[in-house]
N, CA and C of each residue as an Amber inpcrd file, in Angstrom:
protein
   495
 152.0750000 147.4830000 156.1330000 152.2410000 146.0710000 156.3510000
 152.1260000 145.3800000 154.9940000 153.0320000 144.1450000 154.8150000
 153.0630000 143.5030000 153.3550000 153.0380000 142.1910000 153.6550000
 151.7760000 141.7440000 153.1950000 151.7540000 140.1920000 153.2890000
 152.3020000 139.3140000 152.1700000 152.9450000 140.0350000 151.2180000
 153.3260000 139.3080000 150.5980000 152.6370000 137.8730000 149.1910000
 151.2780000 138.3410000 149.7210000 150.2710000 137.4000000 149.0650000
 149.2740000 138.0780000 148.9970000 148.3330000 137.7090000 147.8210000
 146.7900000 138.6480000 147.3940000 146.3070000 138.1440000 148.1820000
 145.3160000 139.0280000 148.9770000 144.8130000 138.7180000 149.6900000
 143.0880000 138.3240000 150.0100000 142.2870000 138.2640000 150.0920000
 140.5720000 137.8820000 150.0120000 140.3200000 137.1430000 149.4570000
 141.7230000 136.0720000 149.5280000 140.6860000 134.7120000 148.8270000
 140.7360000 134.2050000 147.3930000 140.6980000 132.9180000 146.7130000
 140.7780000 132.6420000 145.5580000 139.8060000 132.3930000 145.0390000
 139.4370000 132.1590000 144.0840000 137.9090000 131.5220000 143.5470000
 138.2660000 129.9730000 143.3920000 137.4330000 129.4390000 144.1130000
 137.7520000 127.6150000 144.2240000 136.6120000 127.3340000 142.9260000
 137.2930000 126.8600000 141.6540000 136.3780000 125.7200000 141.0270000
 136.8930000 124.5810000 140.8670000 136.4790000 124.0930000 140.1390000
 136.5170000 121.8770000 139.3600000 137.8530000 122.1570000 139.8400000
 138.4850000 122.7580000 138.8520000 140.5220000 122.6700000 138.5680000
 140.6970000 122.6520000 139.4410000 140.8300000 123.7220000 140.4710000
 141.7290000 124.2980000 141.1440000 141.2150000 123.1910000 142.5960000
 140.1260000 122.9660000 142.9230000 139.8200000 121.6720000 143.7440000
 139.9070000 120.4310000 143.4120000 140.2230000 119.7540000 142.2220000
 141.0540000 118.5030000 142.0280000 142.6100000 118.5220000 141.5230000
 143.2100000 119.7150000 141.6930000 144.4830000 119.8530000 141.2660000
 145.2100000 119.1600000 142.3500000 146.1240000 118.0860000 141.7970000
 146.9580000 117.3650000 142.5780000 146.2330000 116.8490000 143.5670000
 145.0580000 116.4430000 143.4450000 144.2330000 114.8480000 144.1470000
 143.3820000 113.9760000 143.2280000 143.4230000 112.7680000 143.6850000
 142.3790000 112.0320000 142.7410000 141.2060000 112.3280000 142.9810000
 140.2380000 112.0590000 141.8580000 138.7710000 112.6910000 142.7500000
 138.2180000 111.3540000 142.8070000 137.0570000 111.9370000 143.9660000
 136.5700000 110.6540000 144.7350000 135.4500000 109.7300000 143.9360000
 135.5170000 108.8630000 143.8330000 134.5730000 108.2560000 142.8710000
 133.7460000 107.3300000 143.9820000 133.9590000 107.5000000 145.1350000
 132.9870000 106.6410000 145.8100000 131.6040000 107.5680000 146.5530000
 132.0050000 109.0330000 146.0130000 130.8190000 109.0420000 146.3990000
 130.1390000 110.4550000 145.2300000 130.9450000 110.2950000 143.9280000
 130.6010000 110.4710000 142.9450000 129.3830000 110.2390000 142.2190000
 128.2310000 111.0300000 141.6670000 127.7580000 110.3350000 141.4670000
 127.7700000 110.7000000 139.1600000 127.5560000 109.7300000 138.7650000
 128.5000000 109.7160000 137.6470000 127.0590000 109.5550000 136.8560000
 126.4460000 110.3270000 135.6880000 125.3780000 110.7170000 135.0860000
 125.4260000 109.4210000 133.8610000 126.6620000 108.7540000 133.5610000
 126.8450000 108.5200000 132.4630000 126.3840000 107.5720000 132.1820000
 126.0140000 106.4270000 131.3620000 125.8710000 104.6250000 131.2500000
 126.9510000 103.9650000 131.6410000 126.7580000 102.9500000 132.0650000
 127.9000000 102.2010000 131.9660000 128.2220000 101.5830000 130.6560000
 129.5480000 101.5050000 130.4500000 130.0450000 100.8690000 129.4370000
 129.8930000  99.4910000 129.4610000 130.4300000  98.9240000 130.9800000
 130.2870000  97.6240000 130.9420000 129.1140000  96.8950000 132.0130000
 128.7470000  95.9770000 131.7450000 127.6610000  95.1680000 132.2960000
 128.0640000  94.6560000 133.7610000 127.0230000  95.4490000 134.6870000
 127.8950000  94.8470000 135.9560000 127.4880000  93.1940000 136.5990000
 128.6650000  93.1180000 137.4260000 127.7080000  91.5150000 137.4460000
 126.8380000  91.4720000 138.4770000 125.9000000  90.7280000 138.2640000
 124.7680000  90.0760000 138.7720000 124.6870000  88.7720000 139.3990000
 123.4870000  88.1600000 139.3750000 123.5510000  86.4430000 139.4940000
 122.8170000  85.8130000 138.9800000 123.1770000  84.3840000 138.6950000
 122.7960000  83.4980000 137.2050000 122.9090000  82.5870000 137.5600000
 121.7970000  81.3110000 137.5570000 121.9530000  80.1210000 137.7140000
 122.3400000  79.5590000 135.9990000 123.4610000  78.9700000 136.1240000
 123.6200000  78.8810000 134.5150000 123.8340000  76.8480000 134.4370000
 123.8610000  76.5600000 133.1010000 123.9290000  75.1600000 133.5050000
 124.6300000  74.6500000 131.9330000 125.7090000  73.5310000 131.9460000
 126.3870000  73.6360000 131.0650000 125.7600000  72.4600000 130.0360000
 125.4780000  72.5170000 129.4450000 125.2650000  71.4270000 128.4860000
 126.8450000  70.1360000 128.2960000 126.3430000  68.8100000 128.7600000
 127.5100000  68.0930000 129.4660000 127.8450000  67.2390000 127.4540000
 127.4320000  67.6730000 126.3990000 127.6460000  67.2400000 125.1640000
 127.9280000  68.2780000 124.2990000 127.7810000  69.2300000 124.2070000
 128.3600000  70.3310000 123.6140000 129.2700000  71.4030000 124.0350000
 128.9400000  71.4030000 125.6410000 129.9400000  72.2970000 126.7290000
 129.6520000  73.6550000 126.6030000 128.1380000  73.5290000 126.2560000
 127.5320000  75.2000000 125.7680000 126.9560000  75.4170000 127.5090000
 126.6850000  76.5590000 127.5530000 126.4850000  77.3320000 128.7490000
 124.9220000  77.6230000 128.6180000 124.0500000  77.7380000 129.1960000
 122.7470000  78.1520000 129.3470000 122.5860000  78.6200000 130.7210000
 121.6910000  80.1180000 130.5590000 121.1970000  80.9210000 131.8380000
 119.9390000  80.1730000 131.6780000 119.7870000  79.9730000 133.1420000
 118.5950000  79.4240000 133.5110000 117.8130000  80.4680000 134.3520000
 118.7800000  80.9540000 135.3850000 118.2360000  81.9720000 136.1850000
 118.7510000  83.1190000 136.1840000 118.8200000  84.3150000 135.7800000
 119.1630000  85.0820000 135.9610000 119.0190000  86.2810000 136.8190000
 119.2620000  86.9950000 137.3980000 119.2260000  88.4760000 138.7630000
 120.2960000  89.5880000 138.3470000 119.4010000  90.4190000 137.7740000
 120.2290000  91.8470000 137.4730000 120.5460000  92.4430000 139.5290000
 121.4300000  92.8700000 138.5850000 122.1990000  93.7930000 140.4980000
 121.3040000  94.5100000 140.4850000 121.0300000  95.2610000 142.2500000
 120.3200000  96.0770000 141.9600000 120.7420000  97.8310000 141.6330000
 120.0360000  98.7110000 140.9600000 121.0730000  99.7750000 140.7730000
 121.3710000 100.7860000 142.2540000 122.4110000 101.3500000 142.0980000
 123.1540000 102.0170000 143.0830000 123.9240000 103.1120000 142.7470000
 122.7600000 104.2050000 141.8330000 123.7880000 105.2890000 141.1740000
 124.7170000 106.2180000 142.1550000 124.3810000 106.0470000 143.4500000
 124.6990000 106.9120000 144.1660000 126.2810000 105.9460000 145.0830000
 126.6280000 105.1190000 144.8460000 127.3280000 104.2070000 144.8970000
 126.9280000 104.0820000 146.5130000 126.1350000 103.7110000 147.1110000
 125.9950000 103.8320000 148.3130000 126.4700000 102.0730000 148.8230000
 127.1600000 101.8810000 150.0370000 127.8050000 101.0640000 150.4320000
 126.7670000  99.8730000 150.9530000 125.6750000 100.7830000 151.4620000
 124.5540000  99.2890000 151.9540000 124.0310000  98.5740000 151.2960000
 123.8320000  99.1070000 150.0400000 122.9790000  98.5230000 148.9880000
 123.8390000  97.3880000 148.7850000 125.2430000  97.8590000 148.4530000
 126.5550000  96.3040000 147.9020000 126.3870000  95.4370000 149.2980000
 126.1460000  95.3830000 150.3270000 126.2020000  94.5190000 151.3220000
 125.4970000  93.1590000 150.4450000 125.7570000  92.4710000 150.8820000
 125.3290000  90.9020000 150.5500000 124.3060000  90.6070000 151.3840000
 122.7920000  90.5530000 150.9060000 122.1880000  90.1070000 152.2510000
 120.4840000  89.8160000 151.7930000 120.5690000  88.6310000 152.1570000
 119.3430000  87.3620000 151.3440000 118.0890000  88.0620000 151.9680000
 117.2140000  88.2730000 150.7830000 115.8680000  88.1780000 151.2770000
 115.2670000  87.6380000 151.9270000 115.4550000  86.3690000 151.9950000
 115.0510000  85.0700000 152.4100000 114.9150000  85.3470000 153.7390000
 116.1710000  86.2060000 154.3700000 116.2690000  86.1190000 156.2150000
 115.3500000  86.8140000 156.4660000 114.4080000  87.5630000 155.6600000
 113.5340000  88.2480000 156.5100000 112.2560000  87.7520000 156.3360000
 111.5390000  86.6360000 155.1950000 110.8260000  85.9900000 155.3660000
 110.1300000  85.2060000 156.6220000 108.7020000  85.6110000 156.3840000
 107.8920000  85.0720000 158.1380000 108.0610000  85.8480000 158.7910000
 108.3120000  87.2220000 158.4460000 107.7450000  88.1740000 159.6560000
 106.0030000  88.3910000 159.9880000 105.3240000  88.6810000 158.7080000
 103.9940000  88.6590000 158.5900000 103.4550000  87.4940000 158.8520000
 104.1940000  86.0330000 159.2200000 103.5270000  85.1550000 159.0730000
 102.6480000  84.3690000 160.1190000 101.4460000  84.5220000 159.4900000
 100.6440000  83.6510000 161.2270000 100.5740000  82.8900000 162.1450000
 101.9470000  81.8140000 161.5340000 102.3560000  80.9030000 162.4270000
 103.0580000  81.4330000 163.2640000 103.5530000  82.4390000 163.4010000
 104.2180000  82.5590000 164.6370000 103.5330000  83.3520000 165.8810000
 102.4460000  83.9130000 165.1690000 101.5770000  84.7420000 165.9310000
  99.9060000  83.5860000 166.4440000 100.0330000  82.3070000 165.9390000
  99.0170000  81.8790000 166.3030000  98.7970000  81.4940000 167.7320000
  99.6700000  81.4720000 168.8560000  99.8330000  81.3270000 170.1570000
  99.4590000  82.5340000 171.1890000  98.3370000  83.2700000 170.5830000
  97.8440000  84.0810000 170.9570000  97.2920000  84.3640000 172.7530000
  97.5240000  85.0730000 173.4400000  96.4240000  85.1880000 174.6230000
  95.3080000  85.5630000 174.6810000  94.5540000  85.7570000 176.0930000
  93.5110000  86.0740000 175.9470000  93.5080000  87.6200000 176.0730000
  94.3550000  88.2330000 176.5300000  94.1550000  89.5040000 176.6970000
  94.8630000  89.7410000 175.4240000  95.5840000  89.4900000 174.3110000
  96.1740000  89.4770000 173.2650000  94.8550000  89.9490000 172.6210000
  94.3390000  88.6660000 172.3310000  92.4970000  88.9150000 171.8680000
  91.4940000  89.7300000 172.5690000  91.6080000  89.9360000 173.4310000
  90.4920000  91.0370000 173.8420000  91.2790000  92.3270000 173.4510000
  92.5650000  92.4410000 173.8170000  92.7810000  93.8680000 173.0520000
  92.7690000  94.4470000 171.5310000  92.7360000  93.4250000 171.0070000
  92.5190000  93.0240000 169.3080000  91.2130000  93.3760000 168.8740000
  90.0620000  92.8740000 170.0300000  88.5150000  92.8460000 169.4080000
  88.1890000  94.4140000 170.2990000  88.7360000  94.7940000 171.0820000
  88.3800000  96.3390000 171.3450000  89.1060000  97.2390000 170.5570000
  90.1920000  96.8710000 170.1690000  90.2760000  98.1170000 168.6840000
  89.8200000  97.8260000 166.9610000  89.3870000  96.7800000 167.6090000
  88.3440000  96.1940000 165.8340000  87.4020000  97.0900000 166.2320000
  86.6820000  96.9980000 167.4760000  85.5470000  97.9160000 167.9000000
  85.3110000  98.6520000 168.6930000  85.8590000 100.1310000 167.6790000
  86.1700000 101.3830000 168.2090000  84.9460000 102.1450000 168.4700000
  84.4770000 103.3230000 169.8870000  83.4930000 103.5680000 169.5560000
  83.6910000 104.9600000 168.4670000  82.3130000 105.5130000 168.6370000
  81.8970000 106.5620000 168.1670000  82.1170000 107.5100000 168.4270000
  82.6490000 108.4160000 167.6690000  83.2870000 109.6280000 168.4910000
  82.4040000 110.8010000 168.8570000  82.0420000 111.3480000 169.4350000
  81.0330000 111.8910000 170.1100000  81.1670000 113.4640000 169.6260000
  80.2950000 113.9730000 169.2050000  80.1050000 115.1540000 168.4640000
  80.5460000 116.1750000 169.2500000  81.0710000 117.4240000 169.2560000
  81.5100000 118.9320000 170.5880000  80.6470000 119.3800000 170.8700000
  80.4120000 120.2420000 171.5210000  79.0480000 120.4610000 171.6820000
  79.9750000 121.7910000 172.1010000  78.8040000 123.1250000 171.9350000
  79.2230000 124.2860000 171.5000000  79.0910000 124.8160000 173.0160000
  80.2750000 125.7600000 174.0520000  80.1240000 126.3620000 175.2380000
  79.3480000 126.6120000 175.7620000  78.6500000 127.5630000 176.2340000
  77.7550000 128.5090000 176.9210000  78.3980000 130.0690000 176.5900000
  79.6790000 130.3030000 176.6780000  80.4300000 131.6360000 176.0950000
  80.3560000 131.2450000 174.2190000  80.6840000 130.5230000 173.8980000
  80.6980000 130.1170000 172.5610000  79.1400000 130.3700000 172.0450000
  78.2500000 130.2170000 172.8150000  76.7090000 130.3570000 172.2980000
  76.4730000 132.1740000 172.2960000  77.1370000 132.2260000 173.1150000
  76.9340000 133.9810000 173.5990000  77.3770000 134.7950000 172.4530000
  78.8430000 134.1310000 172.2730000  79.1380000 134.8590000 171.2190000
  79.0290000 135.0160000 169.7490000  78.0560000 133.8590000 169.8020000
  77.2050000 133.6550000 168.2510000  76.2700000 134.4700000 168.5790000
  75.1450000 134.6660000 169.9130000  74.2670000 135.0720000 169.2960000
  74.3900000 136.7720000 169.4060000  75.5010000 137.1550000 169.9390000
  75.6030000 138.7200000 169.5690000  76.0890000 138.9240000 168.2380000
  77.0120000 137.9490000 167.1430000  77.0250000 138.6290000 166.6950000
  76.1210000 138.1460000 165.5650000  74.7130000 137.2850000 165.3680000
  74.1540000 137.4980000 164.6630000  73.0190000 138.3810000 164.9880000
  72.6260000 139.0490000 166.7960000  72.2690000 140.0480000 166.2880000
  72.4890000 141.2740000 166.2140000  74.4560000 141.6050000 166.1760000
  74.3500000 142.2730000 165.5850000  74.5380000 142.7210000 164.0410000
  74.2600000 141.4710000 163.5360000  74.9390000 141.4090000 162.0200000
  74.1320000 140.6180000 161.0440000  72.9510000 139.5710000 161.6050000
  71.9620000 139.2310000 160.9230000  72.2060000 137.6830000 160.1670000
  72.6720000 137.8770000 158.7060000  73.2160000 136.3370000 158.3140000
  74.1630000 137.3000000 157.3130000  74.8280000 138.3510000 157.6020000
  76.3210000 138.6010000 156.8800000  77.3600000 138.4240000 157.4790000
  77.9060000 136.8380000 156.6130000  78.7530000 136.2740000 157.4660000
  80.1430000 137.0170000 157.2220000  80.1450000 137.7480000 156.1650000
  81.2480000 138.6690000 155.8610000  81.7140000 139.9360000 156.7430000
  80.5810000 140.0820000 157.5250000  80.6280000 141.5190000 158.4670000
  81.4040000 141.1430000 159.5520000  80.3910000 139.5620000 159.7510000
  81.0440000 138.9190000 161.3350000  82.6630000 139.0200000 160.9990000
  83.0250000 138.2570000 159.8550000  84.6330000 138.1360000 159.2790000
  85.3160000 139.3060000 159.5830000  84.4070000 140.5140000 159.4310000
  85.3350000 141.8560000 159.4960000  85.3340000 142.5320000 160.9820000
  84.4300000 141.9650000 161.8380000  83.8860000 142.6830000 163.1880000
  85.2620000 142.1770000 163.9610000  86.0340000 143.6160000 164.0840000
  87.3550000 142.7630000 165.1610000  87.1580000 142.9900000 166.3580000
  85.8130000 143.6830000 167.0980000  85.7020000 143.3010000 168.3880000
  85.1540000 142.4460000 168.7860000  83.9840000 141.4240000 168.1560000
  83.6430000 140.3830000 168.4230000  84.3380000 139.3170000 167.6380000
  84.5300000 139.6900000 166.8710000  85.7240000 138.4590000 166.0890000
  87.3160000 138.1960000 166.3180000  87.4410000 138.5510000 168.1100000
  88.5380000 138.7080000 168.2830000  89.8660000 138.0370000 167.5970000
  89.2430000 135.9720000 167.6900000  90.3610000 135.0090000 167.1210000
  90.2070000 134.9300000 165.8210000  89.5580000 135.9620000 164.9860000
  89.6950000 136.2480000 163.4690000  89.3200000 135.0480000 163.0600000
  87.8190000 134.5360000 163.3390000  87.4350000 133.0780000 162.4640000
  87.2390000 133.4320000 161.1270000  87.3350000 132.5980000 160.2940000
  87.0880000 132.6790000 159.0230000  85.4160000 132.5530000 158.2380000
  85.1650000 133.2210000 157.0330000  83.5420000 133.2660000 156.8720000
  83.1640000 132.0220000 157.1540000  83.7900000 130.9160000 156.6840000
  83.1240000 129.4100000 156.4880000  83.0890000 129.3850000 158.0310000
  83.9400000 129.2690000 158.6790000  83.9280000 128.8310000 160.3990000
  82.8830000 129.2300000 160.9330000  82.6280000 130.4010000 160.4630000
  81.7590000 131.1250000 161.7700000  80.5570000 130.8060000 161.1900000
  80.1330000 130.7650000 159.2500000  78.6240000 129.9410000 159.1660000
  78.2560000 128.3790000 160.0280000  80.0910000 127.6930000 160.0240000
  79.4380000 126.6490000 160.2730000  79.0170000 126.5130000 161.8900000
  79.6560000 127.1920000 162.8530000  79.4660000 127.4520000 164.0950000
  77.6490000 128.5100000 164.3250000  77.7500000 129.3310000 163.3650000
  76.0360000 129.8430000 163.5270000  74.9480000 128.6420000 163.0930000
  75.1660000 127.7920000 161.7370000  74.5330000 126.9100000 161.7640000
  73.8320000 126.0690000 163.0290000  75.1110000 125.5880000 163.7690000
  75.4080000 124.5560000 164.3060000  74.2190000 125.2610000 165.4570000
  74.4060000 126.7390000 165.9040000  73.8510000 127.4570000 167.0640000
  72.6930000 127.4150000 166.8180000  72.0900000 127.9930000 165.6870000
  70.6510000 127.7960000 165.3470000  70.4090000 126.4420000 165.5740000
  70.7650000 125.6300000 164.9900000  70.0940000 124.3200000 165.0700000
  69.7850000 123.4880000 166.3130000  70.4960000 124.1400000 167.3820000
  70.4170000 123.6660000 169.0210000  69.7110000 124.4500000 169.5330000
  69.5300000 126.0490000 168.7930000  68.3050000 126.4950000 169.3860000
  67.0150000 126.3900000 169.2960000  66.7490000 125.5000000 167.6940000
  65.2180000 124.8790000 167.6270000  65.3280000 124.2300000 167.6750000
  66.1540000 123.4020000 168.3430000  65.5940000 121.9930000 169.0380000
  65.7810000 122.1990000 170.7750000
């Protein structure tokens, strides 16, 4: 069989993927400076005796190396002003305010308190292992869920300390 053409393919680079298309510059993103100064906005004001020009206010654009289309949208800060603002929130209820002053005052979160199987299984394995918390680490029949040295001091701590009191 003759296909008539090499076959497995070409190697696609730069060339051979912009050959005979323009390349896309809108979503290009272009490393370089600009040459020219893009425009911005300027309150400018003319001097009405000399006809000289003065910036009064000026606003650089903001940048958009990635030429992304939302950023160019036109669209005033201003409209989103008074969201935070208290006047609109001062028409408050009462359950508005009581739900306000119960998460100002959250309680206390109440300490775990260690099983009855969880106690069991501290105290076999300190006695069978004493205060080497490294043994407990290695004991894989009582250490079935593989706690770690720190875990299991802080869980023996915790056991002793509920047992003298």
């Amino acid at each position: 069989m003759d296909l008539h053409n090499p076959t497995g393919g070409v190697e696609k680079n730069a060339h051979t993927l912009t050959e005979g298309k323009a390349p896309s510059t809108k979503l290009a993103i272009n490393p370089k400076l600009p040459t020219q100064i893009q425009p911005g906005e300027a309150r400018i004001e003319r001097d009405p005796e000399t006809g000289e020009v003065r910036v009064i206010e000026a606003k650089a654009p903001k940048p958009n190396p990635l030429n992304d289309l939302l950023l160019d949208m036109d669209v005033d800060d201003e409209e989103f002003e008074g969201f935070g603002d208290e006047s609109r929130t001062s028409h408050k209820t009462d359950v508005v305010r009581q739900l306000e002053q119960m998460a100002a005052n959250e309680a206390p979160a109440k300490p775990r308190k260690q099983s009855e199987r969880e106690q069991e299984w501290l105290q076999r394995l300190v006695e069978k292992h004493g205060d080497d918390y490294e043994a407990m680490f290695r004991d894989t029949k009582l250490n079935i869920m593989q706690q770690s040295v720190g875990d299991i001091k802080k869980r023996v701590k915790k056991w002793k300390a509920n047992q003298v009191a």
